[in-house]
mmCIF file of N, CA, C and O in Angstrom:
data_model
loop_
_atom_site.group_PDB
_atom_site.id
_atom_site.type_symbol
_atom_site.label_atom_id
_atom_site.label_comp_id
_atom_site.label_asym_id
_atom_site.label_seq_id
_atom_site.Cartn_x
_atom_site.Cartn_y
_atom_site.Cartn_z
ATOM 1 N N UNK A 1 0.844 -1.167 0.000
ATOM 2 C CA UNK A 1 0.000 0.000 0.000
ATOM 3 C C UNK A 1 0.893 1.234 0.000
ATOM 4 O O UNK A 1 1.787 1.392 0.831
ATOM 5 N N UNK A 2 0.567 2.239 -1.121
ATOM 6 C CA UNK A 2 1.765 3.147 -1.021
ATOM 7 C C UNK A 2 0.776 4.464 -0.217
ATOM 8 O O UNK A 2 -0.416 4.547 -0.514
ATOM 9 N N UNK A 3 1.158 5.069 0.410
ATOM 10 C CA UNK A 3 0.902 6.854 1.418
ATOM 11 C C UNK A 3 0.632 7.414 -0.622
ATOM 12 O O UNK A 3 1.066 7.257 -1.764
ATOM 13 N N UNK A 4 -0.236 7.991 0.078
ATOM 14 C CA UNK A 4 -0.710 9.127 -1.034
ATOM 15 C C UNK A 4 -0.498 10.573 -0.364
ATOM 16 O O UNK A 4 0.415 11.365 -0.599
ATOM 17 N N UNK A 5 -1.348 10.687 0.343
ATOM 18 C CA UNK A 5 -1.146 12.284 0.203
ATOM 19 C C UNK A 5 -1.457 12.413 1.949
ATOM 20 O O UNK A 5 -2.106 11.486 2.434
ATOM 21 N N UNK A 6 -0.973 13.624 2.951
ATOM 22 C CA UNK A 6 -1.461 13.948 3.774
ATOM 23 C C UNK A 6 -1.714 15.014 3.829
ATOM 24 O O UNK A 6 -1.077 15.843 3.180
ATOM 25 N N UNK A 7 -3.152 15.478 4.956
ATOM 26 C CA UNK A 7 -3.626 16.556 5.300
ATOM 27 C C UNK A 7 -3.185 17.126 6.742
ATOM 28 O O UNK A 7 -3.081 16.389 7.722
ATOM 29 N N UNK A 8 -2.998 18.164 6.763
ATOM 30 C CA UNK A 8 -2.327 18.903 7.655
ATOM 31 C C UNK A 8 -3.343 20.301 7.967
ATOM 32 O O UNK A 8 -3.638 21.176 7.152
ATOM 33 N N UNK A 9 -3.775 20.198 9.447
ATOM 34 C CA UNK A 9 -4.637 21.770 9.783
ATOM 35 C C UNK A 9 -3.449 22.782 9.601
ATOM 36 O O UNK A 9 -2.335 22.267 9.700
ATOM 37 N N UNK A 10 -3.477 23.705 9.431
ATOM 38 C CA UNK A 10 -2.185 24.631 9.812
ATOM 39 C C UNK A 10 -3.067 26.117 9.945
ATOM 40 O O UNK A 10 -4.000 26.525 9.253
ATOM 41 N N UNK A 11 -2.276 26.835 11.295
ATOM 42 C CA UNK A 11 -2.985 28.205 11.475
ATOM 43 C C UNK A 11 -2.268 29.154 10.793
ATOM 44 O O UNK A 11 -2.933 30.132 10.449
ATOM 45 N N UNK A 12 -0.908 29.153 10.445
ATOM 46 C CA UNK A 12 -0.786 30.212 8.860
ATOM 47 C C UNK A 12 -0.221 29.294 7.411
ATOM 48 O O UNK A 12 0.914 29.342 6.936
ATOM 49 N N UNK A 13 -1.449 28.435 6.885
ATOM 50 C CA UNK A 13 -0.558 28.052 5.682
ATOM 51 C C UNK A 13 0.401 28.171 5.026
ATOM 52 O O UNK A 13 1.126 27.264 4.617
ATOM 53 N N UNK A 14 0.589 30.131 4.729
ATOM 54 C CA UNK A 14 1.592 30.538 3.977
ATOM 55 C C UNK A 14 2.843 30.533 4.140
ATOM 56 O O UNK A 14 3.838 30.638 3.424
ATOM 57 N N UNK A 15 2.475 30.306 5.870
ATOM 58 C CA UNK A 15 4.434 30.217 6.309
ATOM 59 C C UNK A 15 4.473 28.615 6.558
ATOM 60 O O UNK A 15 5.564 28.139 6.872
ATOM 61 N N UNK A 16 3.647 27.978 6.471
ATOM 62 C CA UNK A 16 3.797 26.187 6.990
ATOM 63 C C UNK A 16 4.337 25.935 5.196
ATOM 64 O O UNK A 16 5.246 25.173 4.866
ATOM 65 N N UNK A 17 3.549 26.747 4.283
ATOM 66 C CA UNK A 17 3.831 26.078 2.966
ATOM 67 C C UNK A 17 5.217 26.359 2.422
ATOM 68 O O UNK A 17 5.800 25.691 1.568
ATOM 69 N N UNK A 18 5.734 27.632 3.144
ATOM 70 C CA UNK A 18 7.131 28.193 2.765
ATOM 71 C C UNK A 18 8.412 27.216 3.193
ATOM 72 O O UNK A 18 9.412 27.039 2.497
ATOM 73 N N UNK A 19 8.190 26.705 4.313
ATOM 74 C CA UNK A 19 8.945 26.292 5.297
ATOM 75 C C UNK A 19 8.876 24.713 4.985
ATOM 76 O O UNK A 19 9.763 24.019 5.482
ATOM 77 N N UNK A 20 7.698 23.981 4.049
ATOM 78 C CA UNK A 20 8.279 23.010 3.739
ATOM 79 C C UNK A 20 8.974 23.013 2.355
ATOM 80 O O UNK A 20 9.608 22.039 1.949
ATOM 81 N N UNK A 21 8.845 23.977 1.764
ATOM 82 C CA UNK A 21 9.460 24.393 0.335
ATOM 83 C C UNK A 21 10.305 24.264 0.821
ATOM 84 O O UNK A 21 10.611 23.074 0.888
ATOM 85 N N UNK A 22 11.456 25.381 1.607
ATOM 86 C CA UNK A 22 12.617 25.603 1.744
ATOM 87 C C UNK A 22 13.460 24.929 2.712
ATOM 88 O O UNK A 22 14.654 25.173 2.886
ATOM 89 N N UNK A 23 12.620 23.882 3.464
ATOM 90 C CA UNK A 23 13.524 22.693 3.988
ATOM 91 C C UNK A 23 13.317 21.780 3.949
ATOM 92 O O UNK A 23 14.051 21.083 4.649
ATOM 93 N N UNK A 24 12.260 21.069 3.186
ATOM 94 C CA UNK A 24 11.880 19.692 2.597
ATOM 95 C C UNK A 24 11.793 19.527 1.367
ATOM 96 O O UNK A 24 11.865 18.406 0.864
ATOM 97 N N UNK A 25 11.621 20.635 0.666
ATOM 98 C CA UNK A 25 11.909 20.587 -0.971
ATOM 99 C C UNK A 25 10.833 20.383 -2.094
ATOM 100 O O UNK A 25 10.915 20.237 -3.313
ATOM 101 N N UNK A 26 9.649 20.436 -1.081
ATOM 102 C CA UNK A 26 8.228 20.337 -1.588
ATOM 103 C C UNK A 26 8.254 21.344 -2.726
ATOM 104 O O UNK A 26 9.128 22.210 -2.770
ATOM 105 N N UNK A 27 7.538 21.264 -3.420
ATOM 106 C CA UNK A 27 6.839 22.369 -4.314
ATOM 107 C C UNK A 27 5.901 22.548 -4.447
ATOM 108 O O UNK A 27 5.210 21.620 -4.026
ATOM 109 N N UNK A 28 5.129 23.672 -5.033
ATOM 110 C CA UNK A 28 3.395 23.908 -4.484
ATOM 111 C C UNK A 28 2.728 23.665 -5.782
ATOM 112 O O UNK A 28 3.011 24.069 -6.910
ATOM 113 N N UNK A 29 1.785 22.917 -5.357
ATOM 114 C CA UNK A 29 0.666 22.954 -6.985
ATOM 115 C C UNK A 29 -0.917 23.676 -7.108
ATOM 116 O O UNK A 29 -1.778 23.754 -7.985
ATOM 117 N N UNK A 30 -0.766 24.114 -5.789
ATOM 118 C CA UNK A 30 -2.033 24.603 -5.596
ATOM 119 C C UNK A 30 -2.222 25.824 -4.335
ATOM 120 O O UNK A 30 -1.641 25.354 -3.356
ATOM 121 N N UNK A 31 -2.783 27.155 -3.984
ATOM 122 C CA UNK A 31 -2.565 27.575 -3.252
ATOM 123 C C UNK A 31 -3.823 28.230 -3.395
ATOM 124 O O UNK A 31 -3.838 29.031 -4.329
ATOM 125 N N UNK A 32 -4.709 28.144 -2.853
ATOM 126 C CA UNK A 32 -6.212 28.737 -2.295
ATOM 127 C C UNK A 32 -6.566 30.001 -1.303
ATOM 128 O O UNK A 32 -7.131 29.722 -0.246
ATOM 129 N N UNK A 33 -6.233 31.509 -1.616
ATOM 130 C CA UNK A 33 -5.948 32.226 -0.410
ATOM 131 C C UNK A 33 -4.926 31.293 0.940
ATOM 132 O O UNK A 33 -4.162 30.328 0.962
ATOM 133 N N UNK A 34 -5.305 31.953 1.601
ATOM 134 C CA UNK A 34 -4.964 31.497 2.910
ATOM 135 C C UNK A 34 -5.527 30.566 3.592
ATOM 136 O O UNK A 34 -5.188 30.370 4.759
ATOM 137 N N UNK A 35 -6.786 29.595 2.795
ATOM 138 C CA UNK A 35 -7.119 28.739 3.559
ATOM 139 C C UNK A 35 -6.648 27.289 2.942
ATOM 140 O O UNK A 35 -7.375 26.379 3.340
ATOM 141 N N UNK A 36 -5.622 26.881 2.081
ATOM 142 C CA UNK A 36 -5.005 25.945 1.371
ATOM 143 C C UNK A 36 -3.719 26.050 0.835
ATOM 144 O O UNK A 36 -3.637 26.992 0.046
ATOM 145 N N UNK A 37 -2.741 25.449 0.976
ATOM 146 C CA UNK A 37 -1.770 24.783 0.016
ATOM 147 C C UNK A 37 -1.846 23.606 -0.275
ATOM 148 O O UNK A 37 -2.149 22.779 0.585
ATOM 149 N N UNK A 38 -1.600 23.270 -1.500
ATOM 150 C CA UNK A 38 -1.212 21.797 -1.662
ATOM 151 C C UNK A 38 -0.353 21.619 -2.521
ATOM 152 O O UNK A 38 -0.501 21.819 -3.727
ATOM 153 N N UNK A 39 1.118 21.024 -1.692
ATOM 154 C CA UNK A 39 2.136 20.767 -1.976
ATOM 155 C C UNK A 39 3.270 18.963 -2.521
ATOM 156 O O UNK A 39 2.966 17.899 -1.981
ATOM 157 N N UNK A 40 4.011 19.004 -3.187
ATOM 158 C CA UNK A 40 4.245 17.767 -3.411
ATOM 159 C C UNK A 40 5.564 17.721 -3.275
ATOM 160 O O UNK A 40 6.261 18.732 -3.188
ATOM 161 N N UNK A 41 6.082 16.320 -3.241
ATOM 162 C CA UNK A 41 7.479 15.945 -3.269
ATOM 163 C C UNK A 41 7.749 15.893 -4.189
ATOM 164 O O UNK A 41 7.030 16.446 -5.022
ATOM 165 N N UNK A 42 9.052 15.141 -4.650
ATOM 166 C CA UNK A 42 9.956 14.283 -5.827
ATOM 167 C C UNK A 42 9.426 12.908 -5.855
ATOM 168 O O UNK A 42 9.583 12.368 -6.950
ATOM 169 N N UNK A 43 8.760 12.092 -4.835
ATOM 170 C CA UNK A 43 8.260 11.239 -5.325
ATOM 171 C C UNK A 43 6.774 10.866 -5.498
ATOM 172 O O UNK A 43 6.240 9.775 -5.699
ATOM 173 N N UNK A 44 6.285 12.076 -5.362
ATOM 174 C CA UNK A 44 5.045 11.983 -5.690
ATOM 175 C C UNK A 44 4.034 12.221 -4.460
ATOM 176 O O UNK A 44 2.816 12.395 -4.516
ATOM 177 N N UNK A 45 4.606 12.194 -3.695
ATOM 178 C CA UNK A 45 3.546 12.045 -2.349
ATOM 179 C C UNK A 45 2.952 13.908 -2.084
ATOM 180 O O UNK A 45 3.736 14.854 -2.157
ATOM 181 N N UNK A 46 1.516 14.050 -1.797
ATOM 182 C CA UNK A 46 0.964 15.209 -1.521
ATOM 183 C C UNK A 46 0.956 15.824 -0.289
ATOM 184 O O UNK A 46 0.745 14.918 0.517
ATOM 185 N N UNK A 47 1.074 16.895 0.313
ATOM 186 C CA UNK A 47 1.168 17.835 2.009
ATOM 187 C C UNK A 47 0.116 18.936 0.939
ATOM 188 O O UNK A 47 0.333 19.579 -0.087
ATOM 189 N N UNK A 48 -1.002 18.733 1.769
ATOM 190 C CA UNK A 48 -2.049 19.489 1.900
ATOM 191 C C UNK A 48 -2.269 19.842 3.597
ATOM 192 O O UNK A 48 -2.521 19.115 4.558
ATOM 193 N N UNK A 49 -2.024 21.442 3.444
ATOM 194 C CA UNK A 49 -1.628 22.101 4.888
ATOM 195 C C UNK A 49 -3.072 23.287 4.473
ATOM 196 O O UNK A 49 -3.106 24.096 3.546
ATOM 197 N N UNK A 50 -3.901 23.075 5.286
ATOM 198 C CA UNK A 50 -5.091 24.012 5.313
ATOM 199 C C UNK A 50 -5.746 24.527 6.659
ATOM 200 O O UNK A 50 -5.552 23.871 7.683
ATOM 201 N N UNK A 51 -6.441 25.566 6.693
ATOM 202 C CA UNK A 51 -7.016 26.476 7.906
ATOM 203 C C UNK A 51 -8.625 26.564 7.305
ATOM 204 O O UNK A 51 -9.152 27.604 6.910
ATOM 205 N N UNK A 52 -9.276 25.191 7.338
ATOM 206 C CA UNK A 52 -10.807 25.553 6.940
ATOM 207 C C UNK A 52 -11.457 25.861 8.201
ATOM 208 O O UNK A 52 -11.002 25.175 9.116
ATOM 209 N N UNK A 53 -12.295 26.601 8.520
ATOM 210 C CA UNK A 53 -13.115 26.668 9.773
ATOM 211 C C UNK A 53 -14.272 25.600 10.079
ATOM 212 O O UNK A 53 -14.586 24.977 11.093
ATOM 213 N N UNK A 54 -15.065 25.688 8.006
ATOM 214 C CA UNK A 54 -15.826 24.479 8.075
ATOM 215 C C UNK A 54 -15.526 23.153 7.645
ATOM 216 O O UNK A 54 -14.353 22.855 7.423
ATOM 217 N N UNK A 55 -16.483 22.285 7.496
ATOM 218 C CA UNK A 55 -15.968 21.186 6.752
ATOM 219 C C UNK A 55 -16.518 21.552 5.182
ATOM 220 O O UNK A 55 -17.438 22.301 4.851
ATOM 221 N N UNK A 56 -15.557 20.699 4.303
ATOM 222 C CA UNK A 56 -16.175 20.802 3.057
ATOM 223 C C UNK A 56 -16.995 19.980 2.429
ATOM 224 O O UNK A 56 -16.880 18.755 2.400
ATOM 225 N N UNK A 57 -18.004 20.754 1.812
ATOM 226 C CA UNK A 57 -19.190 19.957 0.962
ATOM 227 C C UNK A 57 -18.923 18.339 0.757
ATOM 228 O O UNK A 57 -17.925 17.942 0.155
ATOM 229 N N UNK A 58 -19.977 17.381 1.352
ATOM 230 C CA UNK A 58 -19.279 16.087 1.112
ATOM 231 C C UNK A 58 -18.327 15.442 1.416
ATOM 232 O O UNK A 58 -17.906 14.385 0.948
ATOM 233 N N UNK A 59 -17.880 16.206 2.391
ATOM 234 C CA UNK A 59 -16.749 15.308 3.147
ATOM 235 C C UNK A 59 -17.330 14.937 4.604
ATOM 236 O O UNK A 59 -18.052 15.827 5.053
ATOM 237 N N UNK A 60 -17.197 14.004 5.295
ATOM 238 C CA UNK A 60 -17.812 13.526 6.345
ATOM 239 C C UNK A 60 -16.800 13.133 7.651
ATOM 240 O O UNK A 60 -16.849 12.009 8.151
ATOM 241 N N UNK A 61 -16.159 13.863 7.995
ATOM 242 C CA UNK A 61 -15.195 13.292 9.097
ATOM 243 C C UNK A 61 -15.562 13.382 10.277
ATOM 244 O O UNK A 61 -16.340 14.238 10.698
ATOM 245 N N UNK A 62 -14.806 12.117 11.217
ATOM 246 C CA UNK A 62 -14.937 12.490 12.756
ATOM 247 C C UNK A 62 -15.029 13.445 13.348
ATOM 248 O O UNK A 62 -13.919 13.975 13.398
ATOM 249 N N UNK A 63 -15.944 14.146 13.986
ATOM 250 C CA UNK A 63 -15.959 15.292 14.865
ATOM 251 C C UNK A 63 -13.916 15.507 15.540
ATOM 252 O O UNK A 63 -13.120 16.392 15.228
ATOM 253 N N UNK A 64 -13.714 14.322 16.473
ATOM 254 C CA UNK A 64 -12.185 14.841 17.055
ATOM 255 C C UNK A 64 -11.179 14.803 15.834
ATOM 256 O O UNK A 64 -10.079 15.351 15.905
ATOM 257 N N UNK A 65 -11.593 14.163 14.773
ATOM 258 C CA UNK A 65 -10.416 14.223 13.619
ATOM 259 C C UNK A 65 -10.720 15.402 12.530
ATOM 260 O O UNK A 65 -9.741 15.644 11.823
ATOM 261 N N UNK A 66 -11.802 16.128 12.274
ATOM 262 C CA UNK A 66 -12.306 16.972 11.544
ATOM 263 C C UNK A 66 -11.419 17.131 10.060
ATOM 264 O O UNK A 66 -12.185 17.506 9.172
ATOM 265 N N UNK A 67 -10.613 17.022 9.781
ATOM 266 C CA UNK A 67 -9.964 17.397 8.738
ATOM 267 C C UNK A 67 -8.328 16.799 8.677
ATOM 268 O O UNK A 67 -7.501 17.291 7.909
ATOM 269 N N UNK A 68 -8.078 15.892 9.423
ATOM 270 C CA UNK A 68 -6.472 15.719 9.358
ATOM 271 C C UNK A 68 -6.759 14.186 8.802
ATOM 272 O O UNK A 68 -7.725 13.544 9.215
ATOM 273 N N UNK A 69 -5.845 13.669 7.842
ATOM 274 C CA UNK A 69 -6.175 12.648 7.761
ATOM 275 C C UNK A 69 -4.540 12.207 7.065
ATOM 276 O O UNK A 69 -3.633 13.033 6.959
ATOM 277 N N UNK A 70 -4.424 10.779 6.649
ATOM 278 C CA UNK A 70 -3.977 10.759 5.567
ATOM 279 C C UNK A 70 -4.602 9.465 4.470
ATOM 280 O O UNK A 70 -5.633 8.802 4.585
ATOM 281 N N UNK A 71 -3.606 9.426 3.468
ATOM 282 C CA UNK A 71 -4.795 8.773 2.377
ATOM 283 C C UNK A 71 -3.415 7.600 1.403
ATOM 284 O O UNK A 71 -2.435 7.840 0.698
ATOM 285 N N UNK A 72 -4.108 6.337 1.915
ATOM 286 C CA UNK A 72 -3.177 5.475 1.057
ATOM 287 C C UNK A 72 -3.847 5.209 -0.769
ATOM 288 O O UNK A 72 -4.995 5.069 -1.193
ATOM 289 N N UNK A 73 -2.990 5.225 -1.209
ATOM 290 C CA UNK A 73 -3.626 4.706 -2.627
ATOM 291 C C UNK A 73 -4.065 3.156 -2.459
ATOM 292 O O UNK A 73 -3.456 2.238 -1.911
ATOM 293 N N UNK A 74 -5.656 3.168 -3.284
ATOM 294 C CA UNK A 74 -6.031 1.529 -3.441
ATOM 295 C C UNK A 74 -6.578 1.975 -4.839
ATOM 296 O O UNK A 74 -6.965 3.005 -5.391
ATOM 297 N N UNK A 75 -6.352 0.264 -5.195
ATOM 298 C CA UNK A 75 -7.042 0.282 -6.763
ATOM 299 C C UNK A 75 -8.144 0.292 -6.687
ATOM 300 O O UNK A 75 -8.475 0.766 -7.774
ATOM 301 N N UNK A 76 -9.305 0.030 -5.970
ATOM 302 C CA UNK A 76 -10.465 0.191 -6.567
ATOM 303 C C UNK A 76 -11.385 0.727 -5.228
ATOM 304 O O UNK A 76 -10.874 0.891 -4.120
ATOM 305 N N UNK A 77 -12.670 0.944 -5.488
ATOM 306 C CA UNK A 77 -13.543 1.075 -4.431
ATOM 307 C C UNK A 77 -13.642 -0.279 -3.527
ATOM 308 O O UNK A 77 -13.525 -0.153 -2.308
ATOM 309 N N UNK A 78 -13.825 -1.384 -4.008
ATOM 310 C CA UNK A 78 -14.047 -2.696 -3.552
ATOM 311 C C UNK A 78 -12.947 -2.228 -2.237
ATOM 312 O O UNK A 78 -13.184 -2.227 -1.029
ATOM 313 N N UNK A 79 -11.807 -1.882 -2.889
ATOM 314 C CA UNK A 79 -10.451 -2.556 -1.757
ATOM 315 C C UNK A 79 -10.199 -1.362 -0.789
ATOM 316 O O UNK A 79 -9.260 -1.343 0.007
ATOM 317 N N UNK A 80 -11.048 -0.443 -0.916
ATOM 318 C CA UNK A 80 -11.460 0.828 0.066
ATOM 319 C C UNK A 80 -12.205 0.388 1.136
ATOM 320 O O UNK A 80 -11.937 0.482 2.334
ATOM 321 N N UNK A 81 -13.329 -0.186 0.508
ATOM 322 C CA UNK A 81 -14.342 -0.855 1.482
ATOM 323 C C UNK A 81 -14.119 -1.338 2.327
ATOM 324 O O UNK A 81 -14.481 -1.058 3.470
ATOM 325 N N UNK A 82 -13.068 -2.701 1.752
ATOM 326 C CA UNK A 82 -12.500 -3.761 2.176
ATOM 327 C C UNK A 82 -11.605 -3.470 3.750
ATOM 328 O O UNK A 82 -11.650 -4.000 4.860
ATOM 329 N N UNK A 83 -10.914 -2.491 3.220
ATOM 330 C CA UNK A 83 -9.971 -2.039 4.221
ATOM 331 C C UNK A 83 -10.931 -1.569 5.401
ATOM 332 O O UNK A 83 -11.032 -2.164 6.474
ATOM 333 N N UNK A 84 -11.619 -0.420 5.048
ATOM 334 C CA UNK A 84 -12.861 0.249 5.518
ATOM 335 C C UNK A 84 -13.310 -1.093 7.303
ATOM 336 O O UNK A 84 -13.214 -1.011 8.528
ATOM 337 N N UNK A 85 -13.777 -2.122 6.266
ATOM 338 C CA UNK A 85 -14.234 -2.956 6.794
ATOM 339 C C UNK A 85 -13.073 -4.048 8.487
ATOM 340 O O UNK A 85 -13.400 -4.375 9.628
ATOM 341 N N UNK A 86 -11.785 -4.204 7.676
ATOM 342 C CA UNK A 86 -10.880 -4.655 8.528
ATOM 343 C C UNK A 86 -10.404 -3.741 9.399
ATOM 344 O O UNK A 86 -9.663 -4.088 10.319
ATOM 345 N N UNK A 87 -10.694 -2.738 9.252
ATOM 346 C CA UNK A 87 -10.426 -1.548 10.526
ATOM 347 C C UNK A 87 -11.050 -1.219 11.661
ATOM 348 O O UNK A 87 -10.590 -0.897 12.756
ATOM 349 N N UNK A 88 -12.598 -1.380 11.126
ATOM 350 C CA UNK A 88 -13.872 -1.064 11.973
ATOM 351 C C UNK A 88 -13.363 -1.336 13.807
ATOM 352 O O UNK A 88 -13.312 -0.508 14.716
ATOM 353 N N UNK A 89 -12.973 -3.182 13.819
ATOM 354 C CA UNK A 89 -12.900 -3.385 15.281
ATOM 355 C C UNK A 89 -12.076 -2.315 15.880
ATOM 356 O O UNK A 89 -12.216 -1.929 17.040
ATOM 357 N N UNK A 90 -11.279 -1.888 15.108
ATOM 358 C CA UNK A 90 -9.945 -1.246 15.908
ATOM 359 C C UNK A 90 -9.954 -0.042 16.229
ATOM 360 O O UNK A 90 -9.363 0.554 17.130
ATOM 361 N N UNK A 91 -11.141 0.534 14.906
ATOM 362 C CA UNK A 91 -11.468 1.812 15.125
ATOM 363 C C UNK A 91 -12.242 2.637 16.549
ATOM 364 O O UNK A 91 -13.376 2.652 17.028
ATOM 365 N N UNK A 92 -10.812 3.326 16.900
ATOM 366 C CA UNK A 92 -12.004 4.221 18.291
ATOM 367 C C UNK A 92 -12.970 5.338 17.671
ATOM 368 O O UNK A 92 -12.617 6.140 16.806
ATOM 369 N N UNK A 93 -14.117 5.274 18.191
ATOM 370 C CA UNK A 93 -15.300 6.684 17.534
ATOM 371 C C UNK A 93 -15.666 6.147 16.533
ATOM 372 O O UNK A 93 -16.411 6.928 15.941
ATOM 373 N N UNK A 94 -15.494 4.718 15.708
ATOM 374 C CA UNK A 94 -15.712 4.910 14.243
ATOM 375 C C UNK A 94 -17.093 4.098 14.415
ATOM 376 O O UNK A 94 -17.146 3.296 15.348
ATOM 377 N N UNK A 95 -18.536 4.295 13.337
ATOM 378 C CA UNK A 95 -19.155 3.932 13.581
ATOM 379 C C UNK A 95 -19.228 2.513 12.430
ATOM 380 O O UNK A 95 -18.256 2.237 11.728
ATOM 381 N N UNK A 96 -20.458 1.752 12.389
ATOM 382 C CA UNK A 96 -20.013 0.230 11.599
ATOM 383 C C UNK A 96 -20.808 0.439 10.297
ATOM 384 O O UNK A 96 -20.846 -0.468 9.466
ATOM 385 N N UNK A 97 -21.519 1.744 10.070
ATOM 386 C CA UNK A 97 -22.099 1.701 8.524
ATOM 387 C C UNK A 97 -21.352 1.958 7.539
ATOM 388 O O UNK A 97 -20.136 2.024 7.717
ATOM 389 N N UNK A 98 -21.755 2.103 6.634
ATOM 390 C CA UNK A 98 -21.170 2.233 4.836
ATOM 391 C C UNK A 98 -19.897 1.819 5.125
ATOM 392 O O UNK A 98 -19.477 1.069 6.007
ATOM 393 N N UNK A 99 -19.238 2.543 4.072
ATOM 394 C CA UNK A 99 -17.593 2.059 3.590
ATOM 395 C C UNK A 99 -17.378 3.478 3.014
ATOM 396 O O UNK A 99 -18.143 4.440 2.945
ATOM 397 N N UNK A 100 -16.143 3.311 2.636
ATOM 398 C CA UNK A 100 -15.651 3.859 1.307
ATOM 399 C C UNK A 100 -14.769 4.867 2.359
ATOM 400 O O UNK A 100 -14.503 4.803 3.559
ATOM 401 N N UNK A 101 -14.386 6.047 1.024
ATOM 402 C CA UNK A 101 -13.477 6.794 1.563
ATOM 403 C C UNK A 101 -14.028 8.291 2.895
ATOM 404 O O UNK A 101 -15.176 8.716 3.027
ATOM 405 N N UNK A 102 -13.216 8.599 3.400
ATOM 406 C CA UNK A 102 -13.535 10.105 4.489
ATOM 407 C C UNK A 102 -14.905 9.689 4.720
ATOM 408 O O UNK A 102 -15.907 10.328 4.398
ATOM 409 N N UNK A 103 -14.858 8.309 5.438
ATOM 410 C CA UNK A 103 -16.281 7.732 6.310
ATOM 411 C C UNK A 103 -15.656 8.133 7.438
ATOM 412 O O UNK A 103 -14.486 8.515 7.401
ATOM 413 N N UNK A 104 -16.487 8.085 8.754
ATOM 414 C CA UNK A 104 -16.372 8.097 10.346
ATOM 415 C C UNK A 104 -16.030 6.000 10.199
ATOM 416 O O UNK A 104 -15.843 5.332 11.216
#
């Protein structure tokens, strides 16, 4: 399973996004006012460092996790589920309906 991308709250993006430029070597592909960067490595992996107040349209997260997450690549929905599913026992707060991705 390879790490895809992580999300990061940050209370000034612009200096969290500077500071991994200039000492991790990230580069930016995306920058949304002040409430987003989203930044990448050399090998591909994403740092999305944001200050949303709300949640966004369609996204559904844990109340104590609200927005931090991170995100492995899977090939299909099935093997989202799947995972979804082998986690449940372990999961603290998580509840036992649906599947898929940025479920509780």
């Amino acid at each position: 399973m390879k790490l895809n991308h992580i999300n990061l709250y940050s209370h000034d993006t612009e200096a969290d996004r500077a500071m991994f430029e200039q000492y991790f070597g990230l580069h930016t592909l995306v920058v949304r006012g002040s409430k987003m960067a989203i930044m990448q490595d050399n090998d591909g992996l994403v740092l999305i460092v944001n200050h949303f107040e709300n949640k966004l349209d369609g996204f559904d997260y844990p109340r104590q996790f609200d927005i931090l997450h991170i995100g492995f690549i899977q090939t299909s929905r099935e093997d989202v589920d799947a995972l979804y599913k082998r986690l449940i026992p372990i999961c603290f707060g998580c509840d036992s309906g649906g599947g898929g991705t940025h479920r509780r």
